[in-house]
Short mmCIF file of C-alpha atoms in Angstrom, two decimals:
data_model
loop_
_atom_site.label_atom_id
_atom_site.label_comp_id
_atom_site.label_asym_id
_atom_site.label_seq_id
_atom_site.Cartn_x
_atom_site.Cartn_y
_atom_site.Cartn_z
CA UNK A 23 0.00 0.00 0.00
CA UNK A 24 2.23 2.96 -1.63
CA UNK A 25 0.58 5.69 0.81
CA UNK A 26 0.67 3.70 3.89
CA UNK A 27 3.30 1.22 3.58
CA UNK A 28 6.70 1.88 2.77
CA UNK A 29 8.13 1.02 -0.49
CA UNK A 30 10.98 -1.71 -0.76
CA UNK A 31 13.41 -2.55 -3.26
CA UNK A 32 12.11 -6.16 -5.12
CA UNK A 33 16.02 -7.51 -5.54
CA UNK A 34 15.65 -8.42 -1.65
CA UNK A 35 12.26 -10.18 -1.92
CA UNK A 36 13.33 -12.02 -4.74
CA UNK A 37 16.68 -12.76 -3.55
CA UNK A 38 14.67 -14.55 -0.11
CA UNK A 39 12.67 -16.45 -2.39
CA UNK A 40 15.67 -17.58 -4.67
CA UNK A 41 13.76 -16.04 -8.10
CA UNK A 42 15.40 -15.28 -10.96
CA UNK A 43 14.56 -11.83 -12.38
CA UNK A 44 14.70 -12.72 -16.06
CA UNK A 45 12.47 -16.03 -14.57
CA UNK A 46 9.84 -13.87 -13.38
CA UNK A 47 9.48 -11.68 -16.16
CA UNK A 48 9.04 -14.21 -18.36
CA UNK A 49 6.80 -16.43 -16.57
CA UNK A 50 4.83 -12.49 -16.42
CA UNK A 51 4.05 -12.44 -19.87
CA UNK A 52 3.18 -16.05 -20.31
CA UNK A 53 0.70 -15.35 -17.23
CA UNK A 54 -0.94 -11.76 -18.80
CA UNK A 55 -1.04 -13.69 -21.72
CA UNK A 56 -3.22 -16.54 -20.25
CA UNK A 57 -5.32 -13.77 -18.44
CA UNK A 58 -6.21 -13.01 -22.02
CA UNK A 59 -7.32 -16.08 -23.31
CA UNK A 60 -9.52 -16.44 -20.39
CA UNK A 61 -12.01 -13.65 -20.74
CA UNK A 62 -14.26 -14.47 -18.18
CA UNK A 63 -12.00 -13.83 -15.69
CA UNK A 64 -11.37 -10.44 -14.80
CA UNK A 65 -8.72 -8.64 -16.98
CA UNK A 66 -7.94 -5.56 -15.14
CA UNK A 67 -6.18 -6.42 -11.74
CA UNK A 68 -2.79 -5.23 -11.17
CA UNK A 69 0.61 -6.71 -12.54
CA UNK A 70 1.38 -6.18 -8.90
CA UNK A 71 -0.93 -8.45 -8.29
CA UNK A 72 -0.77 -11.14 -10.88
CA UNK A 73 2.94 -11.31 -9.58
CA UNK A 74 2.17 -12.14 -6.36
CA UNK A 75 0.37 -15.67 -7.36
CA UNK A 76 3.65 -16.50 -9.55
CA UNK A 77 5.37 -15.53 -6.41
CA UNK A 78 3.44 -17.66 -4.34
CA UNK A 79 3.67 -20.89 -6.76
CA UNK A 80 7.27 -20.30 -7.09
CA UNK A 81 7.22 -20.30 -10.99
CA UNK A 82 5.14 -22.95 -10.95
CA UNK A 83 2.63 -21.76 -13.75
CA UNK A 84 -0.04 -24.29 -13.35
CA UNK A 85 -0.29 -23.74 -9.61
CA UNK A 86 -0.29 -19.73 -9.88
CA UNK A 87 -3.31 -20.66 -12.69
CA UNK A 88 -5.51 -22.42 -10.09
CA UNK A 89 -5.02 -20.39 -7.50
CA UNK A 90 -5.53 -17.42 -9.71
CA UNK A 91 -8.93 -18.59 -10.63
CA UNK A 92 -10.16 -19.71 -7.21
CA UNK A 93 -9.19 -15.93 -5.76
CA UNK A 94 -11.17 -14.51 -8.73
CA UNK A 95 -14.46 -16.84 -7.97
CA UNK A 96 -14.35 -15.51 -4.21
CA UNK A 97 -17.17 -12.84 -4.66
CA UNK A 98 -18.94 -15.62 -6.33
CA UNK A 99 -18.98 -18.06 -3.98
CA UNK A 100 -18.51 -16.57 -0.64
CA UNK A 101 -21.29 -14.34 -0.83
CA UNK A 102 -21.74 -13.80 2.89
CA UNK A 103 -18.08 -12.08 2.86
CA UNK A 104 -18.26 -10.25 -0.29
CA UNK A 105 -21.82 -9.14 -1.33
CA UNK A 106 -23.14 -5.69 -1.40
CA UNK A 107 -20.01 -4.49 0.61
CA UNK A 108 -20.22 -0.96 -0.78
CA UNK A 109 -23.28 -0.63 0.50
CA UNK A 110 -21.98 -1.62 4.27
CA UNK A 111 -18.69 -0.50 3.64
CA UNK A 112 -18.60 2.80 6.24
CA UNK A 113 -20.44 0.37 8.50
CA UNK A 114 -18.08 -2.51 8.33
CA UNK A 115 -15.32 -0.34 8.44
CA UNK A 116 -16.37 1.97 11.78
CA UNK A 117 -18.10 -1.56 14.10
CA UNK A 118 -14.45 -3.75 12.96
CA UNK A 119 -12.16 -0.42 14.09
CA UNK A 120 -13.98 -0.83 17.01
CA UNK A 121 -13.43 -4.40 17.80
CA UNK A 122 -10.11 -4.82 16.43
CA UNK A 123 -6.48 -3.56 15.45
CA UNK A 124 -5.26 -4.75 12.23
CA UNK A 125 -1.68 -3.11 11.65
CA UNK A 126 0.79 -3.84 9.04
CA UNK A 127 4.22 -2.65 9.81
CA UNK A 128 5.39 0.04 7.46
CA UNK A 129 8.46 -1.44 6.90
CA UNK A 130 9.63 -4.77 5.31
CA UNK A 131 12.26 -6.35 7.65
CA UNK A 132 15.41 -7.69 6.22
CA UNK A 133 14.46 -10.55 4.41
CA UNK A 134 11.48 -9.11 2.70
CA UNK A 135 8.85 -10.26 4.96
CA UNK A 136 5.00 -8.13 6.31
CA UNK A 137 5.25 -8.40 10.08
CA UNK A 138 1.52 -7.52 10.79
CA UNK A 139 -0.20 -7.08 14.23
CA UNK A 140 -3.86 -8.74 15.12
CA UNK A 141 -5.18 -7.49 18.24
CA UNK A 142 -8.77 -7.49 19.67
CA UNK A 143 -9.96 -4.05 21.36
CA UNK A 144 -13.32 -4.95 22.79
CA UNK A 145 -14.33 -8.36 21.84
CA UNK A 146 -17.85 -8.12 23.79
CA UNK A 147 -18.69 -5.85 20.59
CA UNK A 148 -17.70 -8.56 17.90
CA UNK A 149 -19.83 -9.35 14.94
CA UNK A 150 -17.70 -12.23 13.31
CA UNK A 151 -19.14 -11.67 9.72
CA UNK A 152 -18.97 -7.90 9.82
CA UNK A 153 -15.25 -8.52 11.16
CA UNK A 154 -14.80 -10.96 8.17
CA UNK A 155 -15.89 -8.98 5.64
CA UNK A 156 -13.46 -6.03 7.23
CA UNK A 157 -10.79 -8.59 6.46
CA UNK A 158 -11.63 -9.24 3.07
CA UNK A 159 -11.18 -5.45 2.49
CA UNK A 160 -7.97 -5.43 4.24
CA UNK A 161 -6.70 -8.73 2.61
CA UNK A 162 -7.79 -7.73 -1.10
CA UNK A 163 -5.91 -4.39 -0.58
CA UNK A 164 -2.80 -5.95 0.68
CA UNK A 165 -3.19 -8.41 -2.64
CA UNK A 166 -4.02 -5.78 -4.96
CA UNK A 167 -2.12 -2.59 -3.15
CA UNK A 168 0.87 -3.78 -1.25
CA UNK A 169 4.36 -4.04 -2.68
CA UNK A 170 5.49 -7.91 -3.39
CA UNK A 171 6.98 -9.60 -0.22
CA UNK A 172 8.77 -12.31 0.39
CA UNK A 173 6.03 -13.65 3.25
CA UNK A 174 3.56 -12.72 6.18
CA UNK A 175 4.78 -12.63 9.77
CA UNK A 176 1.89 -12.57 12.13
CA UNK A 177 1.69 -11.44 15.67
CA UNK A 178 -1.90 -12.48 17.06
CA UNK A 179 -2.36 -10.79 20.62
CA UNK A 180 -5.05 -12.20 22.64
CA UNK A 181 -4.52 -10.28 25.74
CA UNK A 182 -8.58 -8.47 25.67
CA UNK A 183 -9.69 -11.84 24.58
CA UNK A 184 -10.90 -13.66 27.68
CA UNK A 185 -12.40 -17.57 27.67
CA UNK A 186 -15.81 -15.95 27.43
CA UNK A 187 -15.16 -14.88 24.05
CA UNK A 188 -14.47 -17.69 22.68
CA UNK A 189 -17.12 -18.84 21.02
CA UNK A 190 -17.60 -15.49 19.11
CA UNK A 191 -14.46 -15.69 17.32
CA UNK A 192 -13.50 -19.65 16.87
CA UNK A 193 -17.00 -20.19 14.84
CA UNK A 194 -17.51 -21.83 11.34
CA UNK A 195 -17.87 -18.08 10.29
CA UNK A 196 -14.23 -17.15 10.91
CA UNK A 197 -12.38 -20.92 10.10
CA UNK A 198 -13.91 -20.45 7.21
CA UNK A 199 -12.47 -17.26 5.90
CA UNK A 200 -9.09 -18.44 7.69
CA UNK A 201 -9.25 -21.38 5.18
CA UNK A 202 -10.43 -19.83 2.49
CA UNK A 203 -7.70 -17.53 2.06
CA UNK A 204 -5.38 -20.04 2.78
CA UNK A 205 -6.00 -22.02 -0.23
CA UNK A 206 -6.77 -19.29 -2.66
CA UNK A 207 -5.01 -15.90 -1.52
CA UNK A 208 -1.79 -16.01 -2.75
CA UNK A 209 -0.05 -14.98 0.98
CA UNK A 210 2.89 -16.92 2.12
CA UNK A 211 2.42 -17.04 5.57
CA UNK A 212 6.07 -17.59 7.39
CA UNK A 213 4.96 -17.36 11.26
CA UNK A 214 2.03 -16.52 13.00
CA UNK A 215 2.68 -16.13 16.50
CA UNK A 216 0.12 -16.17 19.61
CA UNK A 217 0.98 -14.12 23.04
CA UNK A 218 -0.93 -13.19 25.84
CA UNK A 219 -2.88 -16.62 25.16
CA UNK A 220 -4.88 -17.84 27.51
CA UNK A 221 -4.82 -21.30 28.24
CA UNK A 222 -8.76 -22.34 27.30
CA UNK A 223 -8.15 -19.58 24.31
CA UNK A 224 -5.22 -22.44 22.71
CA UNK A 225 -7.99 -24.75 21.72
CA UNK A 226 -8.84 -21.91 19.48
CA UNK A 227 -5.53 -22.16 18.36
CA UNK A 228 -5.77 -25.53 17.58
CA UNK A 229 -8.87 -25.13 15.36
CA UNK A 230 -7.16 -22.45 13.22
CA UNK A 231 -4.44 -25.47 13.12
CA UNK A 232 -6.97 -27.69 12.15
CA UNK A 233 -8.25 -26.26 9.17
CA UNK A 234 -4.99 -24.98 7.82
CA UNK A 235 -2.67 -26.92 5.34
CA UNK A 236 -0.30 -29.20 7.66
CA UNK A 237 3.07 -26.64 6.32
CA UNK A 238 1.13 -23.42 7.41
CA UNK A 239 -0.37 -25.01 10.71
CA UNK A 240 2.94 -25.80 11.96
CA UNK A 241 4.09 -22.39 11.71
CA UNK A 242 1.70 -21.13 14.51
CA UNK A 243 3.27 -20.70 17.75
CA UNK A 244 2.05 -20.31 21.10
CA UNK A 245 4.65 -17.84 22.95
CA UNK A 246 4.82 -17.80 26.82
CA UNK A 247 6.47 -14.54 27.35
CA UNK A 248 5.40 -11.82 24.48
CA UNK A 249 8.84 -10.40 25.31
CA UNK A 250 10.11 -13.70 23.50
CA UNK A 251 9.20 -11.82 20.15
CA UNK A 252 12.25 -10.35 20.14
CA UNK A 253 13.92 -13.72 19.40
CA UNK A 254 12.02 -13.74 16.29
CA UNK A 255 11.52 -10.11 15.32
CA UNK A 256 14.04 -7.80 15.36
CA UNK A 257 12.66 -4.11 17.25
CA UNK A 258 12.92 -2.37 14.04
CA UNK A 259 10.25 -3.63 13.01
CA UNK A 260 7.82 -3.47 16.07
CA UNK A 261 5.75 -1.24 17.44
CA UNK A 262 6.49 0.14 20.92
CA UNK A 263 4.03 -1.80 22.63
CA UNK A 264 6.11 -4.82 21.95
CA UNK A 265 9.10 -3.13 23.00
CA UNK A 266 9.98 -1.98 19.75
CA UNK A 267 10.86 1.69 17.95
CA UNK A 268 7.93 1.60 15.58
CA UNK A 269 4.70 3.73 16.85
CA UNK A 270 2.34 1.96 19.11
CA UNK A 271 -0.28 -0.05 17.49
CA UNK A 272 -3.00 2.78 19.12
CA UNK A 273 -1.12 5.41 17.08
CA UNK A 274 -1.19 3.04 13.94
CA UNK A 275 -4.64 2.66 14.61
CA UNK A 276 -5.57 6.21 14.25
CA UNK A 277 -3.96 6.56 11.09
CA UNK A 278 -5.34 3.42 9.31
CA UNK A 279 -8.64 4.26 10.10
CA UNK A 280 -8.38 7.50 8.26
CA UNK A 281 -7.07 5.73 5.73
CA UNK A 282 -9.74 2.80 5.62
CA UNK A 283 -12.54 4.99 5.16
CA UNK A 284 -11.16 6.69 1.92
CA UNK A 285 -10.81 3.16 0.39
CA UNK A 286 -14.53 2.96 -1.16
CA UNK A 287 -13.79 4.16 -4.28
CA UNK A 288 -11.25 0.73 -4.23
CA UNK A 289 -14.23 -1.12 -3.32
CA UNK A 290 -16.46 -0.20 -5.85
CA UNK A 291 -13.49 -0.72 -8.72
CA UNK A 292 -12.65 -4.14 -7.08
CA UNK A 293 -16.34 -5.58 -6.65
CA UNK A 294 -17.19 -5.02 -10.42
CA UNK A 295 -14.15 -7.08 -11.28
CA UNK A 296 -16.09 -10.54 -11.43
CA UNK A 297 -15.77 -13.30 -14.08
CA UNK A 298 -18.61 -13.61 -16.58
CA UNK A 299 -21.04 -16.22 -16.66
CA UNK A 300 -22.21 -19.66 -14.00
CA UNK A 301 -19.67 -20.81 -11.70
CA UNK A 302 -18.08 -23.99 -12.66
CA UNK A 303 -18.90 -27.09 -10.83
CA UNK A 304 -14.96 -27.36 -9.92
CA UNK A 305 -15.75 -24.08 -7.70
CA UNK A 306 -19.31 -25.16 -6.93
CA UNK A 307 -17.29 -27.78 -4.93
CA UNK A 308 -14.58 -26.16 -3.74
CA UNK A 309 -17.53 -23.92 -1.93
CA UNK A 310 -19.31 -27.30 -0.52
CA UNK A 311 -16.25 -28.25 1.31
CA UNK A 312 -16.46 -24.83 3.84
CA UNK A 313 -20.25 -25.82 3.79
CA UNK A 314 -22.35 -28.18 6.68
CA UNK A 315 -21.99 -31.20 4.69
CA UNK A 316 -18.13 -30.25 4.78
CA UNK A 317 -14.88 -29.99 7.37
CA UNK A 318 -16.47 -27.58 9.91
CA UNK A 319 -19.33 -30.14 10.72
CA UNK A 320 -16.96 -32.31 12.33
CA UNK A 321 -15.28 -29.79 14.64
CA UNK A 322 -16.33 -29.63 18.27
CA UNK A 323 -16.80 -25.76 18.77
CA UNK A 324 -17.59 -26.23 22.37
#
């Protein structure tokens, strides 16, 4: 995101994820000119964008295809998260800055990778699907905004999260959009890491585990001591309340939530870009498999 986020130099990014510059460019134009040939998928989205699938697949051009095509059938199929959101969007945007800090760190750190900070502010106000739909916002600007990176480093603070909120957040309605974008966003998610946890809040944990490809899941950690982040993530690129020299996350917050609410006119670009015509059984499918016949009907949510 150029006017929040800093830029960065690619040759780092790539040189983390071992890609040949020549590589990429060619496997570019191959990909724009697949994009093409498929005109009912949307033809307009960023080369920033595009990249990031390649990225993702590491060259590999049939995976970056498949993934490409399930991110584009989102609005399609996960209606709940994506329909009408123009019309809620000042809405979704003011009740989620409420309930929760979402904070990407301005800077990348050395290696090329998004440290980002998940916090909850007052969970007895949570709405899990207006929170979701908040997160596809966030999530398709990061996609379609941010600068490439070489992977996601999340800190997930559960400190204002007490037992009792439980079952508002670890619900069908969130493990869903946690495994949706893991198998069609193209984000490569190098740590997520939990502090401030509270013991009966690690089952939650474990659900998020459970619904995550095995390589992801066992990059969640549980951290005892939040000052252990510093064994992980340098101070550089922290806020202050994690004992870093960024800004705290409060002061972040302010500033992204001007931000957020000048984003419509993104929305209302982005939610025209749909593909043309019935969605094919292959996605029809891939949509069952969230569903009550699917996965979440045989976790205990208790």
């Amino acid at each position: 995101m150029s006017e929040m986020l800093l830029e960065k130099d690619e040759s780092q990014v790539l040189k983390t994820l071992n890609i040949d510059v020549e590589k990429l460019n060619h496997y570019m134009d191959l990909f724009s000119q697949w994009i093409v040939t498929q005109s009912y998928l949307p033809q307009n989205f960023s080369e920033t964008c595009r990249k990031k699938f390649l990225l993702w697949a590491k060259l590999d051009f049939e995976k970056a295809k498949e993934k490409f095509k399930k991110f584009c059938y989102n609005p399609c199929v996960y209606k709940e998260f994506y329909s009408d959101r123009v019309l809620t969007f000042e809405d979704d945007i003011r009740s989620s800055l409420d309930v929760i800090y979402e904070i990407p760190m301005p800077k990348l750190t050395r290696n090329g990778y998004r440290v980002t900070v998940a916090k909850l502010r007052n969970a007895d106000n949570l709405n899990i699907l207006t929170l979701s739909r908040f997160i596809t916002i966030y999530l398709d600007y990061r996609i379609h905004k941010d600068t490439i990176v070489a992977g996601e480093v999340l800190i997930l603070d559960m400190e204002r999260m007490k037992p009792h909120h439980y079952a508002k957040l670890f619900n069908a309605t969130y493990l869903k959009l946690v495994k949706l974008y893991a198998l069609s966003g193209p984000l490569m998610v190098k740590n997520i890491f939990a502090i401030n946890c509270h013991p009966v809040l690690e089952k939650g944990i474990a659900l998020i585990r459970s619904v995550l490809p095995q390589k992801i899941a066992e990059r969640i950690k549980i951290l005892s001591n939040p000052k252990d982040l510093h064994l992980h993530i340098a101070p550089e690129y922290l806020p202050s309340d994690y004992g870093g020299v960024e800004k705290s996350i409060d002061s972040f917050h302010d500033l992204w939530g001007q931000f957020w609410m000048s984003q419509k006119g993104f929305i209302e670009e982005l939610d025209v870009c749909k593909p043309i015509g019935p969605i094919p059984e292959e996605f029809k499918f891939y949509e069952n498999e969230f569903g009550v016949d699917g996965s979440f009907r045989k976790l205990n949510l208790d």
